[in-house]
Amino acid sequence: MDSQNSFPLGPSSLTEALYESVRKRIVNGEIAPGEKLTEVRIASEYSVARPTAKACLERLTALGLLRRTTHKTAVVPKLDEDEIRDLYFSRETVERAAVAALARTATVPPAAVRAQASMKAAAGDMAFANQVEADIAFHSALVAAVGSRRLSRMHEVILGEVHLTMGQFQAHRTTNPTNVVHEHDDILKAISDGDPERAQQCLAHHLDQAQERLVGQLRREQSEGTPA
């Protein structure tokens, strides 16, 4: 990486803008699996103070987008099959609770509806990065609408690694983009109908499909000798 590169930050708070920029570079594969991220590197690339860079790295590590090695160096991880399946087990546990709670009161979160509209637009444009962002926003909105801070905190940690794997394996590219859109529609319809059992079934099917796309892509890479 050319240390002379300078990455501009947006108008939000410096720490938040730094986090969002580095997060997107990791998820989009610009910072590759196995690549090291240090306070010095981040401070140099973004022209920020080292405490600001440290705070960014700590947040990314807490959300699973970075891991600390035995020498305490932060590196971008790549999950193996067992980790992916464990991740989706945890994800389904949290999200099933959320959609069931919403369905009991037939509460369709407006933020989820907006994310679904963005998802449909991205699918129509075949805009992969936008699909991933809208997908994450959709599921975040479902959990946030329950109103449980603890459930949302657990989900935030889980979605960090989910977002990472979606970006690294580009699994959305292995299916018709409208398939995911229709699965989201089914979840929203079950919630709107006030049917908790159906909402959980639709969610479970959706997440099972997502998990198998990731595992399938991982296996293809391994069979082709692609570095993990």
JSON list of C-alpha atoms in Angstrom, two decimals:
[
{"chain": "A", "resi": 1, "resn": "MET", "atom": "CA", "xyz": [0.00, 0.00, 0.00]},
{"chain": "A", "resi": 2, "resn": "ASP", "atom": "CA", "xyz": [1.37, 3.41, -0.98]},
{"chain": "A", "resi": 3, "resn": "SER", "atom": "CA", "xyz": [1.78, 5.33, 2.25]},
{"chain": "A", "resi": 4, "resn": "GLN", "atom": "CA", "xyz": [1.29, 8.56, 0.29]},
{"chain": "A", "resi": 5, "resn": "ASN", "atom": "CA", "xyz": [-2.35, 7.72, -0.41]},
{"chain": "A", "resi": 6, "resn": "SER", "atom": "CA", "xyz": [-4.75, 10.00, 1.39]},
{"chain": "A", "resi": 7, "resn": "PHE", "atom": "CA", "xyz": [-8.33, 8.88, 2.00]},
{"chain": "A", "resi": 8, "resn": "PRO", "atom": "CA", "xyz": [-10.84, 11.73, 2.53]},
{"chain": "A", "resi": 9, "resn": "LEU", "atom": "CA", "xyz": [-13.32, 11.54, 5.37]},
{"chain": "A", "resi": 10, "resn": "GLY", "atom": "CA", "xyz": [-16.97, 12.58, 5.32]},
{"chain": "A", "resi": 11, "resn": "PRO", "atom": "CA", "xyz": [-18.69, 15.34, 7.26]},
{"chain": "A", "resi": 12, "resn": "SER", "atom": "CA", "xyz": [-19.74, 13.22, 10.27]},
{"chain": "A", "resi": 13, "resn": "SER", "atom": "CA", "xyz": [-17.66, 12.98, 13.43]},
{"chain": "A", "resi": 14, "resn": "LEU", "atom": "CA", "xyz": [-14.05, 12.14, 12.70]},
{"chain": "A", "resi": 15, "resn": "THR", "atom": "CA", "xyz": [-14.03, 8.82, 14.53]},
{"chain": "A", "resi": 16, "resn": "GLU", "atom": "CA", "xyz": [-17.29, 7.66, 12.94]},
{"chain": "A", "resi": 17, "resn": "ALA", "atom": "CA", "xyz": [-16.19, 8.77, 9.47]},
{"chain": "A", "resi": 18, "resn": "LEU", "atom": "CA", "xyz": [-12.88, 6.96, 9.88]},
{"chain": "A", "resi": 19, "resn": "TYR", "atom": "CA", "xyz": [-14.61, 3.80, 11.02]},
{"chain": "A", "resi": 20, "resn": "GLU", "atom": "CA", "xyz": [-17.05, 3.86, 8.07]},
{"chain": "A", "resi": 21, "resn": "SER", "atom": "CA", "xyz": [-14.28, 4.41, 5.54]},
{"chain": "A", "resi": 22, "resn": "VAL", "atom": "CA", "xyz": [-12.06, 1.59, 6.83]},
{"chain": "A", "resi": 23, "resn": "ARG", "atom": "CA", "xyz": [-15.05, -0.72, 7.28]},
{"chain": "A", "resi": 24, "resn": "LYS", "atom": "CA", "xyz": [-16.10, -0.26, 3.65]},
{"chain": "A", "resi": 25, "resn": "ARG", "atom": "CA", "xyz": [-12.57, -0.90, 2.42]},
{"chain": "A", "resi": 26, "resn": "ILE", "atom": "CA", "xyz": [-12.46, -4.17, 4.37]},
{"chain": "A", "resi": 27, "resn": "VAL", "atom": "CA", "xyz": [-15.92, -5.32, 3.28]},
{"chain": "A", "resi": 28, "resn": "ASN", "atom": "CA", "xyz": [-15.30, -4.44, -0.38]},
{"chain": "A", "resi": 29, "resn": "GLY", "atom": "CA", "xyz": [-12.03, -6.36, -0.39]},
{"chain": "A", "resi": 30, "resn": "GLU", "atom": "CA", "xyz": [-9.77, -3.35, -0.90]},
{"chain": "A", "resi": 31, "resn": "ILE", "atom": "CA", "xyz": [-8.08, -4.40, 2.33]},
{"chain": "A", "resi": 32, "resn": "ALA", "atom": "CA", "xyz": [-7.66, -8.13, 1.76]},
{"chain": "A", "resi": 33, "resn": "PRO", "atom": "CA", "xyz": [-7.96, -11.06, 4.18]},
{"chain": "A", "resi": 34, "resn": "GLY", "atom": "CA", "xyz": [-4.70, -11.51, 6.08]},
{"chain": "A", "resi": 35, "resn": "GLU", "atom": "CA", "xyz": [-3.69, -7.90, 5.56]},
{"chain": "A", "resi": 36, "resn": "LYS", "atom": "CA", "xyz": [-2.41, -6.07, 8.64]},
{"chain": "A", "resi": 37, "resn": "LEU", "atom": "CA", "xyz": [-3.86, -2.81, 9.91]},
{"chain": "A", "resi": 38, "resn": "THR", "atom": "CA", "xyz": [-1.84, -0.80, 12.40]},
{"chain": "A", "resi": 39, "resn": "GLU", "atom": "CA", "xyz": [-2.42, 2.49, 14.14]},
{"chain": "A", "resi": 40, "resn": "VAL", "atom": "CA", "xyz": [0.54, 3.92, 12.25]},
{"chain": "A", "resi": 41, "resn": "ARG", "atom": "CA", "xyz": [-0.86, 2.87, 8.89]},
{"chain": "A", "resi": 42, "resn": "ILE", "atom": "CA", "xyz": [-4.35, 4.24, 9.55]},
{"chain": "A", "resi": 43, "resn": "ALA", "atom": "CA", "xyz": [-3.00, 7.48, 11.03]},
{"chain": "A", "resi": 44, "resn": "SER", "atom": "CA", "xyz": [-0.75, 7.95, 8.00]},
{"chain": "A", "resi": 45, "resn": "GLU", "atom": "CA", "xyz": [-3.34, 7.10, 5.33]},
{"chain": "A", "resi": 46, "resn": "TYR", "atom": "CA", "xyz": [-6.03, 9.32, 6.83]},
{"chain": "A", "resi": 47, "resn": "SER", "atom": "CA", "xyz": [-3.93, 12.04, 8.45]},
{"chain": "A", "resi": 48, "resn": "VAL", "atom": "CA", "xyz": [-5.49, 11.46, 11.87]},
{"chain": "A", "resi": 49, "resn": "ALA", "atom": "CA", "xyz": [-4.01, 11.20, 15.35]},
{"chain": "A", "resi": 50, "resn": "ARG", "atom": "CA", "xyz": [-2.98, 7.76, 16.56]},
{"chain": "A", "resi": 51, "resn": "PRO", "atom": "CA", "xyz": [-5.58, 7.69, 19.39]},
{"chain": "A", "resi": 52, "resn": "THR", "atom": "CA", "xyz": [-8.27, 8.19, 16.73]},
{"chain": "A", "resi": 53, "resn": "ALA", "atom": "CA", "xyz": [-6.77, 5.38, 14.63]},
{"chain": "A", "resi": 54, "resn": "LYS", "atom": "CA", "xyz": [-6.61, 3.16, 17.73]},
{"chain": "A", "resi": 55, "resn": "ALA", "atom": "CA", "xyz": [-10.29, 3.78, 18.53]},
{"chain": "A", "resi": 56, "resn": "CYS", "atom": "CA", "xyz": [-11.21, 2.83, 14.97]},
{"chain": "A", "resi": 57, "resn": "LEU", "atom": "CA", "xyz": [-9.22, -0.41, 15.07]},
{"chain": "A", "resi": 58, "resn": "GLU", "atom": "CA", "xyz": [-10.67, -1.35, 18.45]},
{"chain": "A", "resi": 59, "resn": "ARG", "atom": "CA", "xyz": [-14.23, -0.90, 17.17]},
{"chain": "A", "resi": 60, "resn": "LEU", "atom": "CA", "xyz": [-13.55, -2.94, 14.03]},
{"chain": "A", "resi": 61, "resn": "THR", "atom": "CA", "xyz": [-12.02, -5.67, 16.19]},
{"chain": "A", "resi": 62, "resn": "ALA", "atom": "CA", "xyz": [-15.00, -5.69, 18.56]},
{"chain": "A", "resi": 63, "resn": "LEU", "atom": "CA", "xyz": [-17.33, -6.21, 15.59]},
{"chain": "A", "resi": 64, "resn": "GLY", "atom": "CA", "xyz": [-15.28, -9.05, 14.11]},
{"chain": "A", "resi": 65, "resn": "LEU", "atom": "CA", "xyz": [-14.02, -7.16, 11.07]},
{"chain": "A", "resi": 66, "resn": "LEU", "atom": "CA", "xyz": [-10.49, -7.44, 12.42]},
{"chain": "A", "resi": 67, "resn": "ARG", "atom": "CA", "xyz": [-8.77, -9.98, 14.65]},
{"chain": "A", "resi": 68, "resn": "ARG", "atom": "CA", "xyz": [-5.75, -9.60, 16.86]},
{"chain": "A", "resi": 69, "resn": "THR", "atom": "CA", "xyz": [-2.86, -12.00, 16.27]},
{"chain": "A", "resi": 70, "resn": "THR", "atom": "CA", "xyz": [-0.65, -13.40, 19.01]},
{"chain": "A", "resi": 71, "resn": "HIS", "atom": "CA", "xyz": [1.55, -10.34, 18.51]},
{"chain": "A", "resi": 72, "resn": "LYS", "atom": "CA", "xyz": [-1.56, -8.12, 18.92]},
{"chain": "A", "resi": 73, "resn": "THR", "atom": "CA", "xyz": [-1.44, -6.99, 15.30]},
{"chain": "A", "resi": 74, "resn": "ALA", "atom": "CA", "xyz": [-4.90, -6.44, 13.79]},
{"chain": "A", "resi": 75, "resn": "VAL", "atom": "CA", "xyz": [-5.53, -8.43, 10.61]},
{"chain": "A", "resi": 76, "resn": "VAL", "atom": "CA", "xyz": [-8.53, -8.92, 8.34]},
{"chain": "A", "resi": 77, "resn": "PRO", "atom": "CA", "xyz": [-9.92, -12.43, 8.96]},
{"chain": "A", "resi": 78, "resn": "LYS", "atom": "CA", "xyz": [-11.55, -14.88, 6.59]},
{"chain": "A", "resi": 79, "resn": "LEU", "atom": "CA", "xyz": [-14.00, -17.29, 8.19]},
{"chain": "A", "resi": 80, "resn": "ASP", "atom": "CA", "xyz": [-13.82, -21.03, 7.52]},
{"chain": "A", "resi": 81, "resn": "GLU", "atom": "CA", "xyz": [-16.88, -23.24, 7.01]},
{"chain": "A", "resi": 82, "resn": "ASP", "atom": "CA", "xyz": [-17.35, -24.09, 10.68]},
{"chain": "A", "resi": 83, "resn": "GLU", "atom": "CA", "xyz": [-17.17, -20.41, 11.60]},
{"chain": "A", "resi": 84, "resn": "ILE", "atom": "CA", "xyz": [-19.70, -19.47, 8.91]},
{"chain": "A", "resi": 85, "resn": "ARG", "atom": "CA", "xyz": [-22.16, -22.08, 10.15]},
{"chain": "A", "resi": 86, "resn": "ASP", "atom": "CA", "xyz": [-21.69, -20.96, 13.76]},
{"chain": "A", "resi": 87, "resn": "LEU", "atom": "CA", "xyz": [-22.16, -17.35, 12.67]},
{"chain": "A", "resi": 88, "resn": "TYR", "atom": "CA", "xyz": [-25.45, -18.14, 10.93]},
{"chain": "A", "resi": 89, "resn": "PHE", "atom": "CA", "xyz": [-26.65, -20.24, 13.86]},
{"chain": "A", "resi": 90, "resn": "SER", "atom": "CA", "xyz": [-26.16, -17.19, 16.09]},
{"chain": "A", "resi": 91, "resn": "ARG", "atom": "CA", "xyz": [-27.67, -14.86, 13.53]},
{"chain": "A", "resi": 92, "resn": "GLU", "atom": "CA", "xyz": [-30.79, -16.96, 13.07]},
{"chain": "A", "resi": 93, "resn": "THR", "atom": "CA", "xyz": [-31.29, -17.23, 16.83]},
{"chain": "A", "resi": 94, "resn": "VAL", "atom": "CA", "xyz": [-31.35, -13.44, 17.21]},
{"chain": "A", "resi": 95, "resn": "GLU", "atom": "CA", "xyz": [-33.32, -12.63, 14.09]},
{"chain": "A", "resi": 96, "resn": "ARG", "atom": "CA", "xyz": [-35.97, -15.29, 14.66]},
{"chain": "A", "resi": 97, "resn": "ALA", "atom": "CA", "xyz": [-36.69, -13.70, 18.03]},
{"chain": "A", "resi": 98, "resn": "ALA", "atom": "CA", "xyz": [-36.95, -10.30, 16.37]},
{"chain": "A", "resi": 99, "resn": "VAL", "atom": "CA", "xyz": [-39.33, -11.21, 13.54]},
{"chain": "A", "resi": 100, "resn": "ALA", "atom": "CA", "xyz": [-41.56, -13.20, 15.90]},
{"chain": "A", "resi": 101, "resn": "ALA", "atom": "CA", "xyz": [-41.83, -10.21, 18.25]},
{"chain": "A", "resi": 102, "resn": "LEU", "atom": "CA", "xyz": [-42.67, -7.89, 15.35]},
{"chain": "A", "resi": 103, "resn": "ALA", "atom": "CA", "xyz": [-45.25, -10.29, 13.93]},
{"chain": "A", "resi": 104, "resn": "ARG", "atom": "CA", "xyz": [-47.06, -10.58, 17.24]},
{"chain": "A", "resi": 105, "resn": "THR", "atom": "CA", "xyz": [-48.05, -6.94, 16.86]},
{"chain": "A", "resi": 106, "resn": "ALA", "atom": "CA", "xyz": [-47.98, -6.91, 13.04]},
{"chain": "A", "resi": 107, "resn": "THR", "atom": "CA", "xyz": [-45.35, -4.17, 13.20]},
{"chain": "A", "resi": 108, "resn": "VAL", "atom": "CA", "xyz": [-43.56, -3.62, 9.88]},
{"chain": "A", "resi": 109, "resn": "PRO", "atom": "CA", "xyz": [-40.61, -1.28, 10.54]},
{"chain": "A", "resi": 110, "resn": "PRO", "atom": "CA", "xyz": [-40.52, 1.70, 8.12]},
{"chain": "A", "resi": 111, "resn": "ALA", "atom": "CA", "xyz": [-36.72, 1.45, 8.04]},
{"chain": "A", "resi": 112, "resn": "ALA", "atom": "CA", "xyz": [-36.98, -2.13, 6.79]},
{"chain": "A", "resi": 113, "resn": "VAL", "atom": "CA", "xyz": [-39.40, -1.04, 4.08]},
{"chain": "A", "resi": 114, "resn": "ARG", "atom": "CA", "xyz": [-36.97, 1.67, 2.97]},
{"chain": "A", "resi": 115, "resn": "ALA", "atom": "CA", "xyz": [-34.08, -0.79, 2.96]},
{"chain": "A", "resi": 116, "resn": "GLN", "atom": "CA", "xyz": [-36.15, -3.20, 0.90]},
{"chain": "A", "resi": 117, "resn": "ALA", "atom": "CA", "xyz": [-36.85, -0.44, -1.65]},
{"chain": "A", "resi": 118, "resn": "SER", "atom": "CA", "xyz": [-33.09, 0.19, -1.86]},
{"chain": "A", "resi": 119, "resn": "MET", "atom": "CA", "xyz": [-32.54, -3.55, -2.24]},
{"chain": "A", "resi": 120, "resn": "LYS", "atom": "CA", "xyz": [-34.96, -3.72, -5.17]},
{"chain": "A", "resi": 121, "resn": "ALA", "atom": "CA", "xyz": [-33.30, -0.75, -6.86]},
{"chain": "A", "resi": 122, "resn": "ALA", "atom": "CA", "xyz": [-29.84, -2.27, -6.39]},
{"chain": "A", "resi": 123, "resn": "ALA", "atom": "CA", "xyz": [-31.03, -5.62, -7.73]},
{"chain": "A", "resi": 124, "resn": "GLY", "atom": "CA", "xyz": [-32.44, -3.92, -10.80]},
{"chain": "A", "resi": 125, "resn": "ASP", "atom": "CA", "xyz": [-29.16, -2.10, -11.39]},
{"chain": "A", "resi": 126, "resn": "MET", "atom": "CA", "xyz": [-27.07, -5.21, -10.59]},
{"chain": "A", "resi": 127, "resn": "ALA", "atom": "CA", "xyz": [-25.19, -3.00, -8.12]},
{"chain": "A", "resi": 128, "resn": "PHE", "atom": "CA", "xyz": [-23.58, -5.60, -5.88]},
{"chain": "A", "resi": 129, "resn": "ALA", "atom": "CA", "xyz": [-22.11, -3.30, -3.23]},
{"chain": "A", "resi": 130, "resn": "ASN", "atom": "CA", "xyz": [-25.45, -1.49, -2.85]},
{"chain": "A", "resi": 131, "resn": "GLN", "atom": "CA", "xyz": [-27.26, -4.83, -2.55]},
{"chain": "A", "resi": 132, "resn": "VAL", "atom": "CA", "xyz": [-25.04, -5.85, 0.33]},
{"chain": "A", "resi": 133, "resn": "GLU", "atom": "CA", "xyz": [-25.49, -2.52, 2.15]},
{"chain": "A", "resi": 134, "resn": "ALA", "atom": "CA", "xyz": [-29.28, -2.65, 1.68]},
{"chain": "A", "resi": 135, "resn": "ASP", "atom": "CA", "xyz": [-29.40, -6.27, 2.84]},
{"chain": "A", "resi": 136, "resn": "ILE", "atom": "CA", "xyz": [-27.53, -5.43, 6.03]},
{"chain": "A", "resi": 137, "resn": "ALA", "atom": "CA", "xyz": [-29.76, -2.39, 6.59]},
{"chain": "A", "resi": 138, "resn": "PHE", "atom": "CA", "xyz": [-32.90, -4.51, 6.17]},
{"chain": "A", "resi": 139, "resn": "HIS", "atom": "CA", "xyz": [-31.93, -7.02, 8.82]},
{"chain": "A", "resi": 140, "resn": "SER", "atom": "CA", "xyz": [-30.61, -4.33, 11.16]},
{"chain": "A", "resi": 141, "resn": "ALA", "atom": "CA", "xyz": [-33.95, -2.52, 10.90]},
{"chain": "A", "resi": 142, "resn": "LEU", "atom": "CA", "xyz": [-35.91, -5.64, 11.85]},
{"chain": "A", "resi": 143, "resn": "VAL", "atom": "CA", "xyz": [-33.90, -6.17, 15.03]},
{"chain": "A", "resi": 144, "resn": "ALA", "atom": "CA", "xyz": [-33.73, -2.48, 15.96]},
{"chain": "A", "resi": 145, "resn": "ALA", "atom": "CA", "xyz": [-37.52, -2.15, 15.70]},
{"chain": "A", "resi": 146, "resn": "VAL", "atom": "CA", "xyz": [-37.99, -4.62, 18.57]},
{"chain": "A", "resi": 147, "resn": "GLY", "atom": "CA", "xyz": [-36.63, -1.94, 20.89]},
{"chain": "A", "resi": 148, "resn": "SER", "atom": "CA", "xyz": [-34.27, -4.18, 22.85]},
{"chain": "A", "resi": 149, "resn": "ARG", "atom": "CA", "xyz": [-30.86, -2.58, 23.30]},
{"chain": "A", "resi": 150, "resn": "ARG", "atom": "CA", "xyz": [-29.27, -5.86, 24.30]},
{"chain": "A", "resi": 151, "resn": "LEU", "atom": "CA", "xyz": [-30.67, -7.72, 21.30]},
{"chain": "A", "resi": 152, "resn": "SER", "atom": "CA", "xyz": [-29.45, -4.92, 19.03]},
{"chain": "A", "resi": 153, "resn": "ARG", "atom": "CA", "xyz": [-25.96, -5.02, 20.56]},
{"chain": "A", "resi": 154, "resn": "MET", "atom": "CA", "xyz": [-25.71, -8.77, 20.01]},
{"chain": "A", "resi": 155, "resn": "HIS", "atom": "CA", "xyz": [-26.94, -8.36, 16.45]},
{"chain": "A", "resi": 156, "resn": "GLU", "atom": "CA", "xyz": [-24.45, -5.60, 15.69]},
{"chain": "A", "resi": 157, "resn": "VAL", "atom": "CA", "xyz": [-21.57, -7.89, 16.60]},
{"chain": "A", "resi": 158, "resn": "ILE", "atom": "CA", "xyz": [-22.98, -10.73, 14.50]},
{"chain": "A", "resi": 159, "resn": "LEU", "atom": "CA", "xyz": [-23.63, -8.50, 11.49]},
{"chain": "A", "resi": 160, "resn": "GLY", "atom": "CA", "xyz": [-20.04, -7.27, 11.48]},
{"chain": "A", "resi": 161, "resn": "GLU", "atom": "CA", "xyz": [-18.84, -10.74, 10.50]},
{"chain": "A", "resi": 162, "resn": "VAL", "atom": "CA", "xyz": [-21.85, -11.33, 8.24]},
{"chain": "A", "resi": 163, "resn": "HIS", "atom": "CA", "xyz": [-21.05, -8.16, 6.30]},
{"chain": "A", "resi": 164, "resn": "LEU", "atom": "CA", "xyz": [-17.42, -9.21, 6.08]},
{"chain": "A", "resi": 165, "resn": "THR", "atom": "CA", "xyz": [-18.22, -12.63, 4.63]},
{"chain": "A", "resi": 166, "resn": "MET", "atom": "CA", "xyz": [-20.81, -11.25, 2.20]},
{"chain": "A", "resi": 167, "resn": "GLY", "atom": "CA", "xyz": [-18.24, -8.85, 0.82]},
{"chain": "A", "resi": 168, "resn": "GLN", "atom": "CA", "xyz": [-15.35, -11.31, 0.68]},
{"chain": "A", "resi": 169, "resn": "PHE", "atom": "CA", "xyz": [-17.26, -14.15, -0.95]},
{"chain": "A", "resi": 170, "resn": "GLN", "atom": "CA", "xyz": [-19.55, -11.90, -3.04]},
{"chain": "A", "resi": 171, "resn": "ALA", "atom": "CA", "xyz": [-22.24, -14.51, -2.55]},
{"chain": "A", "resi": 172, "resn": "HIS", "atom": "CA", "xyz": [-25.02, -12.27, -3.90]},
{"chain": "A", "resi": 173, "resn": "ARG", "atom": "CA", "xyz": [-23.42, -12.66, -7.33]},
{"chain": "A", "resi": 174, "resn": "THR", "atom": "CA", "xyz": [-24.09, -16.42, -7.26]},
{"chain": "A", "resi": 175, "resn": "THR", "atom": "CA", "xyz": [-27.89, -16.08, -7.31]},
{"chain": "A", "resi": 176, "resn": "ASN", "atom": "CA", "xyz": [-30.51, -14.10, -9.17]},
{"chain": "A", "resi": 177, "resn": "PRO", "atom": "CA", "xyz": [-30.68, -10.81, -7.22]},
{"chain": "A", "resi": 178, "resn": "THR", "atom": "CA", "xyz": [-34.48, -10.91, -7.25]},
{"chain": "A", "resi": 179, "resn": "ASN", "atom": "CA", "xyz": [-34.41, -14.12, -5.18]},
{"chain": "A", "resi": 180, "resn": "VAL", "atom": "CA", "xyz": [-33.17, -12.25, -2.11]},
{"chain": "A", "resi": 181, "resn": "VAL", "atom": "CA", "xyz": [-35.70, -9.48, -2.73]},
{"chain": "A", "resi": 182, "resn": "HIS", "atom": "CA", "xyz": [-38.57, -11.99, -2.83]},
{"chain": "A", "resi": 183, "resn": "GLU", "atom": "CA", "xyz": [-37.35, -13.66, 0.36]},
{"chain": "A", "resi": 184, "resn": "HIS", "atom": "CA", "xyz": [-37.36, -10.28, 2.11]},
{"chain": "A", "resi": 185, "resn": "ASP", "atom": "CA", "xyz": [-40.87, -9.60, 0.81]},
{"chain": "A", "resi": 186, "resn": "ASP", "atom": "CA", "xyz": [-42.04, -12.91, 2.28]},
{"chain": "A", "resi": 187, "resn": "ILE", "atom": "CA", "xyz": [-40.64, -11.98, 5.69]},
{"chain": "A", "resi": 188, "resn": "LEU", "atom": "CA", "xyz": [-42.34, -8.57, 5.64]},
{"chain": "A", "resi": 189, "resn": "LYS", "atom": "CA", "xyz": [-45.64, -10.11, 4.50]},
{"chain": "A", "resi": 190, "resn": "ALA", "atom": "CA", "xyz": [-45.63, -12.62, 7.35]},
{"chain": "A", "resi": 191, "resn": "ILE", "atom": "CA", "xyz": [-44.92, -9.83, 9.85]},
{"chain": "A", "resi": 192, "resn": "SER", "atom": "CA", "xyz": [-47.67, -7.67, 8.36]},
{"chain": "A", "resi": 193, "resn": "ASP", "atom": "CA", "xyz": [-50.10, -10.60, 8.55]},
{"chain": "A", "resi": 194, "resn": "GLY", "atom": "CA", "xyz": [-49.33, -11.01, 12.24]},
{"chain": "A", "resi": 195, "resn": "ASP", "atom": "CA", "xyz": [-48.06, -14.57, 11.78]},
{"chain": "A", "resi": 196, "resn": "PRO", "atom": "CA", "xyz": [-45.00, -15.17, 14.03]},
{"chain": "A", "resi": 197, "resn": "GLU", "atom": "CA", "xyz": [-44.54, -18.80, 12.99]},
{"chain": "A", "resi": 198, "resn": "ARG", "atom": "CA", "xyz": [-44.61, -17.97, 9.29]},
{"chain": "A", "resi": 199, "resn": "ALA", "atom": "CA", "xyz": [-42.27, -15.01, 9.83]},
{"chain": "A", "resi": 200, "resn": "GLN", "atom": "CA", "xyz": [-39.74, -17.29, 11.51]},
{"chain": "A", "resi": 201, "resn": "GLN", "atom": "CA", "xyz": [-40.07, -19.90, 8.76]},
{"chain": "A", "resi": 202, "resn": "CYS", "atom": "CA", "xyz": [-39.50, -17.29, 6.04]},
{"chain": "A", "resi": 203, "resn": "LEU", "atom": "CA", "xyz": [-36.50, -15.89, 7.89]},
{"chain": "A", "resi": 204, "resn": "ALA", "atom": "CA", "xyz": [-34.99, -19.34, 8.47]},
{"chain": "A", "resi": 205, "resn": "HIS", "atom": "CA", "xyz": [-35.34, -20.20, 4.78]},
{"chain": "A", "resi": 206, "resn": "HIS", "atom": "CA", "xyz": [-33.77, -16.89, 3.79]},
{"chain": "A", "resi": 207, "resn": "LEU", "atom": "CA", "xyz": [-30.79, -17.33, 6.11]},
{"chain": "A", "resi": 208, "resn": "ASP", "atom": "CA", "xyz": [-30.32, -20.97, 5.11]},
{"chain": "A", "resi": 209, "resn": "GLN", "atom": "CA", "xyz": [-30.07, -19.88, 1.47]},
{"chain": "A", "resi": 210, "resn": "ALA", "atom": "CA", "xyz": [-27.58, -17.15, 2.37]},
{"chain": "A", "resi": 211, "resn": "GLN", "atom": "CA", "xyz": [-25.45, -19.54, 4.42]},
{"chain": "A", "resi": 212, "resn": "GLU", "atom": "CA", "xyz": [-25.30, -22.14, 1.67]},
{"chain": "A", "resi": 213, "resn": "ARG", "atom": "CA", "xyz": [-24.26, -19.51, -0.89]},
{"chain": "A", "resi": 214, "resn": "LEU", "atom": "CA", "xyz": [-21.36, -18.54, 1.34]},
{"chain": "A", "resi": 215, "resn": "VAL", "atom": "CA", "xyz": [-20.32, -22.12, 2.05]},
{"chain": "A", "resi": 216, "resn": "GLY", "atom": "CA", "xyz": [-20.64, -23.02, -1.62]},
{"chain": "A", "resi": 217, "resn": "GLN", "atom": "CA", "xyz": [-18.45, -20.12, -2.66]},
{"chain": "A", "resi": 218, "resn": "LEU", "atom": "CA", "xyz": [-15.88, -21.01, 0.01]},
{"chain": "A", "resi": 219, "resn": "ARG", "atom": "CA", "xyz": [-15.73, -24.60, -1.22]},
{"chain": "A", "resi": 220, "resn": "ARG", "atom": "CA", "xyz": [-15.35, -23.46, -4.83]},
{"chain": "A", "resi": 221, "resn": "GLU", "atom": "CA", "xyz": [-12.44, -21.24, -3.87]},
{"chain": "A", "resi": 222, "resn": "GLN", "atom": "CA", "xyz": [-10.81, -24.07, -1.95]},
{"chain": "A", "resi": 223, "resn": "SER", "atom": "CA", "xyz": [-11.22, -26.53, -4.83]},
{"chain": "A", "resi": 224, "resn": "GLU", "atom": "CA", "xyz": [-9.74, -23.99, -7.25]},
{"chain": "A", "resi": 225, "resn": "GLY", "atom": "CA", "xyz": [-6.81, -23.36, -4.93]},
{"chain": "A", "resi": 226, "resn": "THR", "atom": "CA", "xyz": [-7.78, -19.76, -4.26]},
{"chain": "A", "resi": 227, "resn": "PRO", "atom": "CA", "xyz": [-5.93, -18.49, -1.17]},
{"chain": "A", "resi": 228, "resn": "ALA", "atom": "CA", "xyz": [-8.26, -18.26, 1.84]}
]
